[in-house]
Coordinates of C-alpha atoms and ligand atoms in Angstrom, one line a residue:
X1 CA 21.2 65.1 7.9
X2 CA 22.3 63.2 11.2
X3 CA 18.5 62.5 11.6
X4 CA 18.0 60.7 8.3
X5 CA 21.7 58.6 8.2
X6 CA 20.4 57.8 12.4
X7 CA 17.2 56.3 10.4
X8 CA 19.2 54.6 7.5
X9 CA 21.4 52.6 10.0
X10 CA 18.6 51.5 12.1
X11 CA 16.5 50.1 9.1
X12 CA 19.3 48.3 8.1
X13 CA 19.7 46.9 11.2
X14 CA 16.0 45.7 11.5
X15 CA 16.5 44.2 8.5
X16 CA 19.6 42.1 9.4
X17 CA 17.2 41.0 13.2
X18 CA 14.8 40.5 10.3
X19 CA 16.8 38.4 8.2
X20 CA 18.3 36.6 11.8
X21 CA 14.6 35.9 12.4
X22 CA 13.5 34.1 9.1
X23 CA 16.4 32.5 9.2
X24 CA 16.5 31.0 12.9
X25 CA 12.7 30.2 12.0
X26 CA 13.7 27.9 9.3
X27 CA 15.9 26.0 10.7
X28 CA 14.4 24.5 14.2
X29 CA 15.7 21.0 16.0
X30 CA 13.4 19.0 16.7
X31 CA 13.8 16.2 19.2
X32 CA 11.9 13.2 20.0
X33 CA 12.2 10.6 22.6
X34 CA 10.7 6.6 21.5
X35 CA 11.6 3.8 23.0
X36 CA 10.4 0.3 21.1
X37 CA 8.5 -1.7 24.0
X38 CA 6.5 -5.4 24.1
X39 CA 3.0 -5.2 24.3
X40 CA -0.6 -7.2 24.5
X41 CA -2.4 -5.8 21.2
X42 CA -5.7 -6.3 20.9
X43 CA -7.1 -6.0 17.1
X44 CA -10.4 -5.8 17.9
X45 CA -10.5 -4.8 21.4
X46 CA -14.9 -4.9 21.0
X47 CA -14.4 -8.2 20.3
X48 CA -16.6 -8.1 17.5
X49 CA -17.7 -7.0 14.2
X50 CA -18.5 -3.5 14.3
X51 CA -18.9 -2.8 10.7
X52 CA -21.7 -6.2 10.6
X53 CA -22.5 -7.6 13.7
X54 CA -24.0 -10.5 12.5
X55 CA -21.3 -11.6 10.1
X56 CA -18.9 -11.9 13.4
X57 CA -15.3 -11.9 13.1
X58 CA -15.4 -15.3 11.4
X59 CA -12.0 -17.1 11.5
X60 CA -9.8 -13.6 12.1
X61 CA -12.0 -13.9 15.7
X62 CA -10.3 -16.7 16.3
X63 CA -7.8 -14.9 18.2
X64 CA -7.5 -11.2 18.8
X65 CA -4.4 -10.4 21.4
X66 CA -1.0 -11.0 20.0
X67 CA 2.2 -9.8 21.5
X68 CA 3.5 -6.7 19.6
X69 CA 6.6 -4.8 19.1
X70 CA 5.7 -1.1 19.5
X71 CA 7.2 2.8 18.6
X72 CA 6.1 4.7 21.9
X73 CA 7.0 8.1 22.3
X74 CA 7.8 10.0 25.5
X75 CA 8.0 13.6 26.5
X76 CA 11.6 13.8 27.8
X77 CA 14.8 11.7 28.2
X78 CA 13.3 10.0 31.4
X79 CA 10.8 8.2 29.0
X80 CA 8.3 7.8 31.5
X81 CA 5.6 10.4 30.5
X82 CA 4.4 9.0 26.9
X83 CA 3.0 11.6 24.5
X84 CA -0.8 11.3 23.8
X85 CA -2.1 9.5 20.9
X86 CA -5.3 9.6 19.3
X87 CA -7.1 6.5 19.1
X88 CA -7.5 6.4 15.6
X89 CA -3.4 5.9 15.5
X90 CA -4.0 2.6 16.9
X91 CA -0.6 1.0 16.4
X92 CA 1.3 3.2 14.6
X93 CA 4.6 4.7 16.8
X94 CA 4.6 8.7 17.2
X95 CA 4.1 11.0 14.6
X96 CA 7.3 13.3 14.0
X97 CA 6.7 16.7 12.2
X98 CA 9.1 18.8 10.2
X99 CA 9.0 21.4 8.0
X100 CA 11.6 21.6 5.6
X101 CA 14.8 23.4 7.1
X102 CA 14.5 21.5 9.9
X103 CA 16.5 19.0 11.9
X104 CA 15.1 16.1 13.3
X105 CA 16.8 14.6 16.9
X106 CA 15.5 11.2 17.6
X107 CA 16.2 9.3 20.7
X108 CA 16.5 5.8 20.5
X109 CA 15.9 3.5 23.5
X110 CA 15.2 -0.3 23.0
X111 CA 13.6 -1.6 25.4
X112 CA 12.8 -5.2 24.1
X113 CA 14.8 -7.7 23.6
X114 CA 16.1 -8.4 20.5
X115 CA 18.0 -5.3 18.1
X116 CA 15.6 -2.9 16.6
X117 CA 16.6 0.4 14.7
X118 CA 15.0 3.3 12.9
X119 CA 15.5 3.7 9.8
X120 CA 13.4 6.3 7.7
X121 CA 12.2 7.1 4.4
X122 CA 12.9 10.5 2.5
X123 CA 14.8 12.9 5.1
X124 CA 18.4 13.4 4.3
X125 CA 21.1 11.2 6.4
X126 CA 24.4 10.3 6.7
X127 CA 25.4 5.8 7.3
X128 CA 25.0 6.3 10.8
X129 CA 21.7 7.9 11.2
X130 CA 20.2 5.6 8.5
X131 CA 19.2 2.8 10.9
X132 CA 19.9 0.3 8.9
X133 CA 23.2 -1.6 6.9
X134 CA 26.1 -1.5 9.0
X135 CA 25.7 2.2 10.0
X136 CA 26.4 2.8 14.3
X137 CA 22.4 2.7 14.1
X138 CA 21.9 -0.1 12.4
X139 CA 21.5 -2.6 15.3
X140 CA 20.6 -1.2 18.9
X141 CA 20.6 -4.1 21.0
X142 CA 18.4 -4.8 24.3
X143 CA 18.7 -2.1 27.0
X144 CA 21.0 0.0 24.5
X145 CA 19.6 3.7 23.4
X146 CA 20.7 6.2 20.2
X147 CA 20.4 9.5 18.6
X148 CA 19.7 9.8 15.0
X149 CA 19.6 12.8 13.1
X150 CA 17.8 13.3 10.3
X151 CA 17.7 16.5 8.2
X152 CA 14.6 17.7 6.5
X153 CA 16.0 19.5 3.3
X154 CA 14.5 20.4 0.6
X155 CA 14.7 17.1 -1.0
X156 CA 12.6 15.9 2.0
X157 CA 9.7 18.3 1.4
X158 CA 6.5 18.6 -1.0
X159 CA 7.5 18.5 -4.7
X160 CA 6.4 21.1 -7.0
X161 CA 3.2 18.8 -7.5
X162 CA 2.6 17.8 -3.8
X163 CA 0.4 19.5 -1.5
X164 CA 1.8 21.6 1.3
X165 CA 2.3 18.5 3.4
X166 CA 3.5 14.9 2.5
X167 CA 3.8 11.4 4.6
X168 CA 6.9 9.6 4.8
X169 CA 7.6 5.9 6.8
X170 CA 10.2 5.3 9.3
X171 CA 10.3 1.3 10.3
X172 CA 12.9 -0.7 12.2
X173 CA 15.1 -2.4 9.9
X174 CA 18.0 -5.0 11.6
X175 CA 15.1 -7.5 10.2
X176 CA 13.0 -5.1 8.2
X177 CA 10.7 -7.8 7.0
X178 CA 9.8 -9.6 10.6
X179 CA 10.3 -6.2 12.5
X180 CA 7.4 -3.9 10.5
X181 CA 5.0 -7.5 10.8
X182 CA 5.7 -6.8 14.8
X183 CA 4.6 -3.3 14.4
X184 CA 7.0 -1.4 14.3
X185 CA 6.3 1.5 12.0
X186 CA 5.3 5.2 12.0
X187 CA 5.2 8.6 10.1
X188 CA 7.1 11.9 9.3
X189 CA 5.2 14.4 7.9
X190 CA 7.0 17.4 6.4
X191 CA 5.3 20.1 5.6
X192 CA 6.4 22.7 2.8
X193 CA 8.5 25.6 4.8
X194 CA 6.3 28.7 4.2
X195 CA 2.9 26.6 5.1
X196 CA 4.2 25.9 8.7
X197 CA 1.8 27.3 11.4
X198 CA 4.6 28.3 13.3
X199 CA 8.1 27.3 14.5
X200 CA 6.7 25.2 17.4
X201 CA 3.9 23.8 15.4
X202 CA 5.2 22.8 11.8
X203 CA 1.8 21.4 10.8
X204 CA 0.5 23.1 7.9
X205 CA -1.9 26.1 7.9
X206 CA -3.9 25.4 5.2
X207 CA -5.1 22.4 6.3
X208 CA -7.6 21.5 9.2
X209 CA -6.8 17.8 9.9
X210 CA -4.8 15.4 8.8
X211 CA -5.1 11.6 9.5
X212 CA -3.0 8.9 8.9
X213 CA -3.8 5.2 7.7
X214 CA -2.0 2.3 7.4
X215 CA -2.7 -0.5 5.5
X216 CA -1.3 -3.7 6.1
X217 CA -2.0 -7.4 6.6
X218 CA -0.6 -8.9 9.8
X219 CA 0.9 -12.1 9.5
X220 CA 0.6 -13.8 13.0
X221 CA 0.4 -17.4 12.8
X222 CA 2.9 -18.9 9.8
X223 CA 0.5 -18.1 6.8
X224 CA -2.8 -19.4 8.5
X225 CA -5.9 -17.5 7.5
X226 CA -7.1 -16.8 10.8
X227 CA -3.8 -15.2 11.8
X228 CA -3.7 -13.1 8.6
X229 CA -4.8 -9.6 10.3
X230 CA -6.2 -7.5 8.1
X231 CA -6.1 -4.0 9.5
X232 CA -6.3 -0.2 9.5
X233 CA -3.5 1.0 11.9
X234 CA -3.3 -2.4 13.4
X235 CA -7.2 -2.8 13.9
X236 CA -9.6 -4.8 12.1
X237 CA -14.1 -4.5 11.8
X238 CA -14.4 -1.1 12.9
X239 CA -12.7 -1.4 15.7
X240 CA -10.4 1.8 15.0
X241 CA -12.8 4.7 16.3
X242 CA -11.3 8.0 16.0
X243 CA -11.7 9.7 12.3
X244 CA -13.6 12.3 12.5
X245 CA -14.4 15.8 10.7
X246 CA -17.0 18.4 9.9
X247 CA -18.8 19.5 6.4
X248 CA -16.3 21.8 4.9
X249 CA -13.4 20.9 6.7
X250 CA -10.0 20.4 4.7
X251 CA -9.4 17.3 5.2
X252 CA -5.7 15.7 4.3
X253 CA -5.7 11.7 4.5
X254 CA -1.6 10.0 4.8
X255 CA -2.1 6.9 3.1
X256 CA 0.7 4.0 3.8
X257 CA 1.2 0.3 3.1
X258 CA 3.8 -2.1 4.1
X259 CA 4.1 -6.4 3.4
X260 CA 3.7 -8.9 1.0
X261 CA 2.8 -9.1 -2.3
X262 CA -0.8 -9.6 -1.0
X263 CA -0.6 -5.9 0.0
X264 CA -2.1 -4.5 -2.9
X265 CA -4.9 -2.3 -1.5
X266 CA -7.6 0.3 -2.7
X267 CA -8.5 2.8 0.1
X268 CA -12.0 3.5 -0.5
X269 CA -14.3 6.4 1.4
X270 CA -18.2 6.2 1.1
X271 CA -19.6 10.0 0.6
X272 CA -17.1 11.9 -0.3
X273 CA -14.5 12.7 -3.1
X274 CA -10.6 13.3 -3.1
X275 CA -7.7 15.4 -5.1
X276 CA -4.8 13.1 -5.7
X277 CA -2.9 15.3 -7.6
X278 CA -5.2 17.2 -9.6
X279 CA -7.2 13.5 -10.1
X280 CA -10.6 13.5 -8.9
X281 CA -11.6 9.8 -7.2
X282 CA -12.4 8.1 -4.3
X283 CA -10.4 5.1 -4.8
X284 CA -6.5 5.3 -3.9
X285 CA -4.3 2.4 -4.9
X286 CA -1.4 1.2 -2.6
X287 CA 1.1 -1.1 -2.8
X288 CA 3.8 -2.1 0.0
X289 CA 6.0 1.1 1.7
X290 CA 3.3 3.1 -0.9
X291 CA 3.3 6.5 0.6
X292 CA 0.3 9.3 -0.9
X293 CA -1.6 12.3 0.9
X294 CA -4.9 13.0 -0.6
X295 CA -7.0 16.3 0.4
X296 CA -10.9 16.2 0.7
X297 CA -13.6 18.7 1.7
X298 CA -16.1 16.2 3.4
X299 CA -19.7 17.4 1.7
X300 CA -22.2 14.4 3.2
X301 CA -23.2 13.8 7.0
X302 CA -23.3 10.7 8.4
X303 CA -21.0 7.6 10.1
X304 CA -18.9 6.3 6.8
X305 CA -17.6 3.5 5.8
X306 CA -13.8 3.6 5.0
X307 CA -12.0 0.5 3.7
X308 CA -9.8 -1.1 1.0
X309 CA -12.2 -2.3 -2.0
X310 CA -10.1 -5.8 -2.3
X311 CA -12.9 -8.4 -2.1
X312 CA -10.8 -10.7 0.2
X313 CA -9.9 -7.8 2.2
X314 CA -13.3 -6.5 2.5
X315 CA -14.4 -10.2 3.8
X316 CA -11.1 -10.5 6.2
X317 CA -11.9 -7.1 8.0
X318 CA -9.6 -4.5 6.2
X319 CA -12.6 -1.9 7.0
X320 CA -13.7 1.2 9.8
X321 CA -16.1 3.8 10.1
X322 CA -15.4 7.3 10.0
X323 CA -17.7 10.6 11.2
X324 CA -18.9 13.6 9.0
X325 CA -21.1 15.8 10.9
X326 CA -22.4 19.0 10.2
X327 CA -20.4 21.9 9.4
X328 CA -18.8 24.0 12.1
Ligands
CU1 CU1 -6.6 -4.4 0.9

């Protein structure tokens, strides 16, 4: 009798650690430290055409290094250690990850020297963590740091139609429209909550990779062609190494836009297919602040061309290569 109540009271309390478990695993704070800085950038740090060498860089070459306003991320508070980035990130500012349940702490720090913010698309906020209007964040002047929080509810995370991860921009916005042509802009991804890898890793675990592209047409000299940049994560004629996956791999591709009305781009792969909810195609449309994930399996060796299928874009640059070797 005392045996069998001894073993009903200590089930129950497994369950309740059980239930104290799940439920501190859903709901884990996630901080981040990025401070916007001035930088040299480079969009074709070859300097040349590596897509067609002998077409050159024709009057985009005119001038390759521009200063930039960048998103860097650092380990800690004492921003001096910045996370590592993969090349193929090229100008985009960190990449934050969620799943939903979480909490995202970002630490602001402005180190230029006019007001930036951060203001993001699709996690849940209150005015003074929206980084833009009049909120306390709205307008973080030179030298001037501050924490946002951003919670990644349900309304944050994949829709019933959505794969188990989904992209979402975060951009300065005190002068939204100069501030993203200076570069400031990055991703959250939030991944559905019961496709996390783990608590420390929210990435999803039915996915081997997943890459990010921006594209967007730099505007660096008043409306002159040759200033008009027109790039994949800030980089123009190949010059953004970096994508690279294996036969059978499951490949997830963050497509993003931002601009003008000129930003109307199709994202093209050569060799392989994509699902876009349930559509088959290799062809994604995109239009400015546009925000899509698409999943491929690559299925055909070889160094690919990726780039948007606008003629004018196609002619201005808007174009890299990306790897497929064989499978694992
Ligand atoms: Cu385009």
């Amino acid at each position: 009798m005392t045996t069998s109540r001894t073993k009903n009271i200590s089930t129950i309390v497994l369950f309740i650690i059980g239930l104290l478990t799940a439920a501190s695993a859903q709901a884990a704070v996630r901080e981040y430290w990025i401070a916007a800085e001035k930088v040299t950038w480079n969009y074709a740090p070859a300097s040349k055409n590596l897509i067609t060498e002998d077409d050159g860089l024709g009057v985009w070459g005119q001038t390759l290094t521009y200063t930039k306003y960048r998103y860097i991320g650092y380990t800690d508070k004492n921003y001096t250690t910045p996370l590592p980035q993969p090349e193929w990130m090229g100008i985009l500012g960190p990449q934050l990850r969620a799943a939903v349940g979480d909490t995202l702490k970002i630490h602001f720090l402005n180190k230029t020297d006019r007001p930036l913010s951060m203001h993001p698309h699709g996690v849940r906020y209150d005015k003074n963590s929206s980084g833009a209007d009049g909120g306390k964040g709205g307008d973080i002047l030179p030298g001037k740091s501050y924490t946002y929080t951003w919670i990644v509810d349900e309304h944050a995370g994949p829709g019933p139609s959505d794969p188990s991860s989904i992209v979402w921009l975060y951009h300065s916005h005190v002068m939204s429209e100069e501030e993203t042509n200076l570069g400031l802009v990055g991703t959250i991804v939030v991944t559905r909550q019961d496709k996390a890898r783990s608590e420390s890793n929210p990435a999803p675990h039915d996915i081997d990779y997943e890459y990010t592209a921006l594209y967007m047409i730099f505007n660096e000299e008043n409306d002159e062609e040759s200033g008009m940049k027109h790039t994949i994560n800030g980089r123009i004629f190949g010059n953004l190494p970096g994508y690279d996956a294996r036969i059978g791999d499951r490949v997830r591709w963050h497509l993003i836009a931002l601009g003008n009305e000129t930003d109307n781009h199709t994202v093209h792969w050569h060799g392989q297919t994509v699902l876009h909810y349930g559509r088959r195609t290799d062809v994604i449309e995109l239009m400015p602040a546009s925000m899509t994930s698409v999943d491929m399996i690559p299925r055909s060796p070889g160094n690919w061309l990726f780039h948007c299928h606008v003629n004018d874009h196609m002619m201005a640059g808007m174009a890299t290569r990306w790897q497929v070797r064989e499978g694992r």
